[in-house]
Amino acid sequence: MNTRVLEIRKGVLNKNDELAATLRERFTAAGVIAFNLVSSPGTGKTAFLEKTLRAMREAGLRVAALVGDLETDNDARRLASSGAPVRQINTHRCCHLEAAMIAEHLEGWDLNELDYLFIENVGNLVCPSSYDLGEKLRIAMLSVTEGEDKPLKYPGMFNSADIAVITKMDLAEACDFDRAAAHANIEAVRPGMRIFEVSAKRGMGMAQWIDWLVQLRASADNQRSHLR
Amino acid sequence: MVSSDYGALKVHEVRLRVGALAGVAKDALLFCYDIATADTTLAGSKLVVNEVPVILYCSVCREEKELTDLQRFRCPVCDTPSGDIRQGRDLEIESILIDEYAST
Ligand SMILES: Nc1nc2c(ncn2[C@@H]2O[C@H](COP(=O)(O)OP(=O)(O)O)[C@@H](O)[C@H]2O)c(=O)[nH]1
Ligand SMILES: [Mg+2]
Ligand SMILES: [Zn+2]
């Protein structure tokens, strides 16, 4: 019998990464732009998505959403009120979404019928950062009531994101929100990241966000037609 | 990872590489390892966690630099902001120390 060191060099989350890569290929092939929304619980992901889905449907865009929570389908019901196709993913004990859960819950949906897919992750600023869901863009959100230093406390999450959204701007004054500090902190952990400021409740900033989504679609379509 | 796939009779040690941005707490891992591995082929083995820093590429210095401050993604030498992360999200099994049948 021998005792020896065996090199493995294998990612612990290899299986998830491979599945996420397959999902990403499927989204790209079907021309769907997928987003993964992450934040603490209560930041306003569902409220923001509800308004986003509604506005996009009014603009004639084809949107759908998956929403992860430990328990209940409350968020799915809130989102479905927009008229968009929505499915709830109950993770039970799991504090994050994984690529396998996305694949499972997409079953029966024709991706070719969609332009945008929004995935609301479980409220948690740590674990979801390690799990690729096949999204094109990751959106890290923070509300004005959480403190401007959230990005510094969770650099792993904010650094892994592509877009930042500051929510509940209607409450900014009431909580003495330091806008410059929040922007500087986001910039510190993720230089150059685009930042949106919105209030799902009062509607401010939502038009710019929707415009940007529409433009994103247009440039993605442009690229696709160039590739053909 | 199934250690029997590698022809292991017994696993003495598992070496894990964990980046500073991996979102993994070393203490929590070490704490739960024995419980998680009980009744598996890894029972009784030791977990060694090799923590690695964030390395980013500085476009001004044209070099990879080690980040010491996770609250400031800038080159530690010239202070240029960088989003080009070369290391730090790692969560990888580097190696295992095993007993195997002697190959004659
Ligand atoms: N004032 C204000 N409250 C909001 C806004 N967005 C969400 N909320 C409230 O914040 C709480 C949590 O929102 P929710 O969308 O469920 O957060 P989630 O856990 O991130 O999905 C609810 O009570 C919402 O009504 C906003 O723009 N302004
Ligand atoms: Mg929600
Ligand atoms: Zn430099």
XYZ file of C-alpha atoms and ligand atoms in Angstrom:
362
model
C 0.000 0.000 0.000
C 1.145 3.519 -0.873
C 0.358 6.824 0.748
C 0.520 9.714 -1.655
C -0.759 13.164 -2.515
C -3.220 13.216 -5.359
C -3.684 16.468 -7.266
C -7.379 17.178 -7.838
C -7.629 20.852 -8.863
C -11.363 20.728 -9.165
C -13.774 23.501 -8.268
C -16.070 22.627 -5.403
C -18.903 24.270 -7.352
C -17.899 22.704 -10.648
C -21.265 21.084 -11.200
C -23.095 24.357 -10.703
C -20.675 26.204 -12.987
C -21.158 23.673 -15.778
C -24.923 23.798 -15.511
C -24.844 27.598 -15.445
C -22.753 27.601 -18.618
C -25.376 25.423 -20.315
C -28.126 27.805 -19.197
C -26.145 30.787 -20.484
C -25.842 29.110 -23.898
C -29.572 28.439 -23.944
C -30.368 32.063 -23.047
C -28.008 33.370 -25.696
C -29.336 31.026 -28.372
C -32.931 32.028 -27.586
C -32.043 35.715 -27.379
C -33.110 36.105 -23.750
C -31.307 38.554 -21.500
C -31.207 37.042 -18.017
C -30.659 39.008 -14.805
C -29.876 37.775 -11.305
C -31.074 40.191 -8.596
C -29.318 39.966 -5.258
C -29.672 41.942 -2.026
C -30.413 41.608 1.677
C -33.937 40.560 2.615
C -36.271 43.555 2.432
C -34.231 45.777 0.093
C -37.149 45.942 -2.295
C -36.287 43.378 -4.997
C -39.891 42.235 -5.404
C -41.337 45.756 -5.398
C -38.752 46.868 -7.978
C -39.369 43.811 -10.164
C -43.124 44.183 -9.968
C -42.885 47.727 -11.340
C -40.298 46.687 -13.905
C -42.413 43.801 -15.226
C -45.495 45.995 -15.410
C -43.745 48.806 -17.282
C -42.083 46.445 -19.704
C -45.285 44.637 -20.526
C -46.948 47.980 -21.168
C -44.128 48.699 -23.609
C -44.925 45.431 -25.393
C -41.807 43.569 -24.213
C -41.817 39.886 -23.402
C -40.709 39.397 -19.808
C -40.824 36.594 -17.270
C -39.535 36.086 -13.736
C -38.385 33.403 -11.357
C -38.363 34.259 -7.686
C -36.525 32.432 -4.921
C -37.585 32.402 -1.283
C -37.087 29.893 1.492
C -40.852 29.502 1.908
C -44.194 30.901 0.595
C -45.250 31.950 -2.885
C -46.176 35.474 -1.780
C -43.560 37.132 -3.986
C -44.587 35.133 -7.056
C -48.172 36.241 -6.535
C -47.090 39.880 -6.204
C -45.053 39.630 -9.406
C -47.736 37.721 -11.309
C -50.107 40.646 -10.777
C -48.102 42.340 -13.559
C -49.479 39.737 -15.983
C -46.029 38.318 -16.742
C -45.301 34.582 -16.445
C -43.812 34.023 -12.982
C -42.689 30.988 -11.069
C -41.772 30.673 -7.417
C -38.764 28.626 -6.356
C -38.976 27.521 -2.734
C -35.499 26.631 -1.554
C -36.618 25.497 1.925
C -33.376 25.291 3.873
C -31.164 26.677 1.130
C -30.037 30.318 1.441
C -29.330 30.881 -2.269
C -30.489 29.816 -5.731
C -28.484 27.295 -7.748
C -28.343 26.716 -11.502
C -30.159 23.359 -11.174
C -33.161 25.098 -9.592
C -33.311 27.536 -12.515
C -33.129 24.741 -15.089
C -35.871 22.838 -13.311
C -38.212 25.826 -13.060
C -37.758 26.844 -16.688
C -39.249 23.559 -17.837
C -42.201 24.042 -20.149
C -41.331 27.671 -20.947
C -40.368 28.449 -24.519
C -37.363 30.744 -24.150
C -37.776 31.889 -27.736
C -40.954 33.623 -26.619
C -39.034 35.780 -24.145
C -36.875 38.892 -24.361
C -35.958 39.255 -20.693
C -35.829 36.900 -17.741
C -35.477 38.288 -14.213
C -34.386 35.998 -11.415
C -34.944 37.302 -7.895
C -32.473 35.515 -5.646
C -32.989 34.635 -1.983
C -32.270 37.645 0.240
C -28.636 37.114 1.270
C -25.488 39.070 0.436
C -22.997 36.230 0.898
C -23.737 32.816 -0.625
C -25.524 33.863 -3.842
C -22.271 35.486 -4.972
C -20.692 32.041 -5.475
C -23.526 30.541 -7.516
C -23.637 31.410 -11.185
C -27.193 31.079 -12.520
C -26.267 31.585 -16.160
C -27.318 35.245 -16.029
C -25.926 37.850 -18.377
C -25.935 40.524 -15.710
C -25.946 40.416 -11.935
C -27.712 43.267 -10.187
C -26.706 44.034 -6.604
C -29.280 46.143 -4.796
C -29.192 48.172 -1.610
C -31.811 50.393 -0.064
C -31.209 53.825 1.436
C -32.294 52.446 4.823
C -29.478 49.872 4.982
C -26.527 52.219 5.356
C -24.149 53.549 2.736
C -21.394 51.129 3.742
C -23.190 47.923 2.660
C -20.845 47.501 -0.335
C -17.797 47.676 1.966
C -19.273 45.066 4.292
C -20.070 42.690 1.421
C -17.338 43.353 -1.143
C -17.557 39.786 -2.493
C -21.129 40.314 -3.593
C -20.817 43.849 -4.886
C -17.616 43.021 -6.702
C -19.296 40.103 -8.462
C -22.137 42.310 -9.732
C -22.414 44.212 -13.017
C -25.025 46.772 -12.046
C -25.954 48.411 -8.732
C -29.453 49.630 -7.915
C -30.141 51.857 -4.924
C -33.761 51.431 -3.861
C -36.298 53.340 -1.736
C -34.979 56.713 -2.846
C -38.268 58.218 -1.624
C -36.925 57.622 1.898
C -33.493 59.132 1.244
C -34.118 62.392 3.027
C -35.865 60.785 5.999
C -32.800 58.601 6.665
C -30.173 61.218 5.879
C -28.939 59.054 3.058
C -25.441 60.140 1.992
C -25.651 59.636 -1.747
C -22.033 60.559 -2.480
C -20.758 58.100 0.131
C -22.917 55.286 -1.245
C -21.633 55.907 -4.762
C -18.030 56.110 -3.564
C -18.372 52.823 -1.673
C -19.806 51.027 -4.687
C -17.052 52.483 -6.848
C -14.423 51.383 -4.295
C -15.349 47.702 -4.446
C -16.363 47.596 -8.117
C -14.730 50.372 -10.146
C -16.832 51.607 -13.031
C -20.059 49.844 -12.095
C -23.228 51.511 -13.415
C -25.559 52.723 -10.658
C -29.314 53.299 -10.850
C -31.305 55.104 -8.165
C -34.969 54.228 -7.940
C -38.106 54.303 -5.879
C -40.484 51.500 -6.744
C -43.046 53.161 -4.523
C -42.992 56.650 -6.041
C -41.688 55.713 -9.482
C -38.637 57.982 -9.528
C -35.749 56.654 -11.571
C -37.823 53.836 -13.015
C -38.084 55.417 -16.472
C -34.287 55.648 -16.853
C -33.938 52.043 -15.753
C -36.564 50.819 -18.247
C -34.995 52.916 -21.039
C -31.659 51.344 -20.307
C -33.166 47.834 -20.446
C -34.737 48.610 -23.806
C -31.431 49.906 -25.169
C -29.634 46.845 -23.852
C -32.043 44.683 -25.840
C -31.505 46.763 -28.972
C -27.722 46.441 -28.796
C -27.970 42.709 -28.071
C -30.225 42.271 -31.120
C -27.785 44.287 -33.196
C -24.932 42.001 -32.202
C -27.014 38.947 -33.017
C -27.895 40.178 -36.480
C -24.224 40.966 -37.136
C -23.331 37.427 -36.184
C -25.812 35.925 -38.625
C -15.816 14.215 -5.165
C -15.957 10.503 -4.583
C -12.622 9.406 -3.223
C -13.165 5.826 -4.435
C -13.143 7.252 -8.000
C -9.496 7.960 -7.384
C -8.777 4.478 -6.067
C -8.337 5.680 -2.504
C -8.564 3.191 0.345
C -8.410 5.920 2.917
C -8.268 9.706 2.784
C -5.990 11.328 5.372
C -6.228 14.925 4.300
C -8.186 17.207 1.973
C -6.579 20.461 0.841
C -8.947 23.233 -0.098
C -8.020 26.494 -1.774
C -10.288 29.361 -0.736
C -10.084 32.850 -2.213
C -10.738 35.959 -0.150
C -13.813 36.676 -2.310
C -15.205 33.136 -2.275
C -17.728 33.927 0.438
C -16.505 31.054 2.549
C -15.653 31.333 6.234
C -12.678 29.151 7.100
C -13.705 28.695 10.724
C -17.216 27.613 9.789
C -15.820 25.117 7.290
C -13.425 23.629 9.796
C -16.126 23.541 12.432
C -18.590 21.534 10.363
C -16.138 19.331 8.474
C -16.096 16.453 10.946
C -19.883 16.406 11.190
C -20.364 16.647 7.443
C -17.887 13.871 6.708
C -18.945 11.417 9.422
C -20.139 8.155 7.860
C -18.491 9.006 4.540
C -15.192 7.896 3.024
C -13.748 11.175 4.328
C -14.549 10.346 7.955
C -11.540 10.977 10.169
C -9.685 12.980 7.522
C -8.274 16.415 8.133
C -9.328 19.522 6.240
C -6.556 21.963 5.397
C -7.742 25.350 4.167
C -5.309 27.325 2.065
C -6.541 30.911 1.984
C -5.407 32.898 -1.036
C -5.578 36.672 -1.500
C -7.261 38.673 -4.255
C -4.985 39.414 -7.169
C -5.914 42.060 -9.686
C -4.313 43.287 -12.846
C -3.166 46.888 -12.936
C -3.316 48.313 -16.452
C -0.887 51.094 -15.532
C 1.787 48.972 -13.845
C 1.034 46.221 -16.387
C 1.357 43.704 -13.624
C -0.705 41.509 -11.354
C -0.892 42.949 -7.842
C -2.000 41.470 -4.571
C -4.881 43.287 -2.925
C -4.593 43.813 0.807
C -7.700 45.936 1.337
C -10.972 44.324 0.213
C -12.702 47.672 0.596
C -10.553 49.252 -2.097
C -10.178 47.573 -5.474
C -7.227 49.668 -6.559
C -3.622 48.964 -7.378
C -1.665 49.030 -4.091
C 1.241 50.711 -5.883
C -0.237 53.367 -8.177
C -3.859 53.511 -6.899
C -5.450 52.858 -10.295
C -8.936 51.303 -9.924
C -9.181 47.822 -11.377
C -12.066 45.488 -12.109
C -9.779 42.876 -13.636
C -9.681 40.186 -10.983
C -7.209 37.400 -11.608
C -7.612 35.477 -8.365
C -9.807 35.543 -5.277
C -13.041 33.727 -6.112
C -11.296 30.339 -5.892
C -13.056 27.499 -4.143
C -11.160 24.452 -5.208
C -10.040 21.071 -3.961
C -6.296 21.215 -4.538
C -5.314 17.732 -3.492
C -6.038 14.808 -1.230
C -3.611 12.672 0.748
C -4.602 9.055 0.295
C -3.696 5.434 0.889
C -3.940 3.375 -2.258
C -3.060 -0.156 -3.320
C 0.554 -0.393 -4.333
C 0.728 -0.668 -8.090
C 3.087 -3.523 -8.771
N -40.792 53.518 0.860
C -40.514 52.505 0.042
N -40.692 51.232 0.466
C -40.399 50.235 -0.398
C -39.888 50.458 -1.691
N -39.649 49.265 -2.270
C -40.011 48.333 -1.382
N -40.461 48.903 -0.238
C -40.957 48.216 0.974
O -39.901 47.446 1.534
C -40.411 46.222 2.045
C -39.667 45.041 1.413
O -39.879 45.045 0.022
P -39.753 43.743 -0.883
O -39.987 44.148 -2.277
O -40.630 42.662 -0.341
O -38.224 43.359 -0.623
P -37.368 42.048 -1.004
O -37.290 41.221 0.219
O -36.027 42.566 -1.403
O -38.084 41.372 -2.147
C -41.915 46.214 1.746
O -42.590 46.640 2.895
C -42.037 47.215 0.613
O -43.303 47.845 0.585
C -39.715 51.834 -2.106
O -39.284 52.146 -3.222
N -40.029 52.797 -1.191
Mg -38.780 39.368 -2.426
Zn -0.578 50.059 -10.626
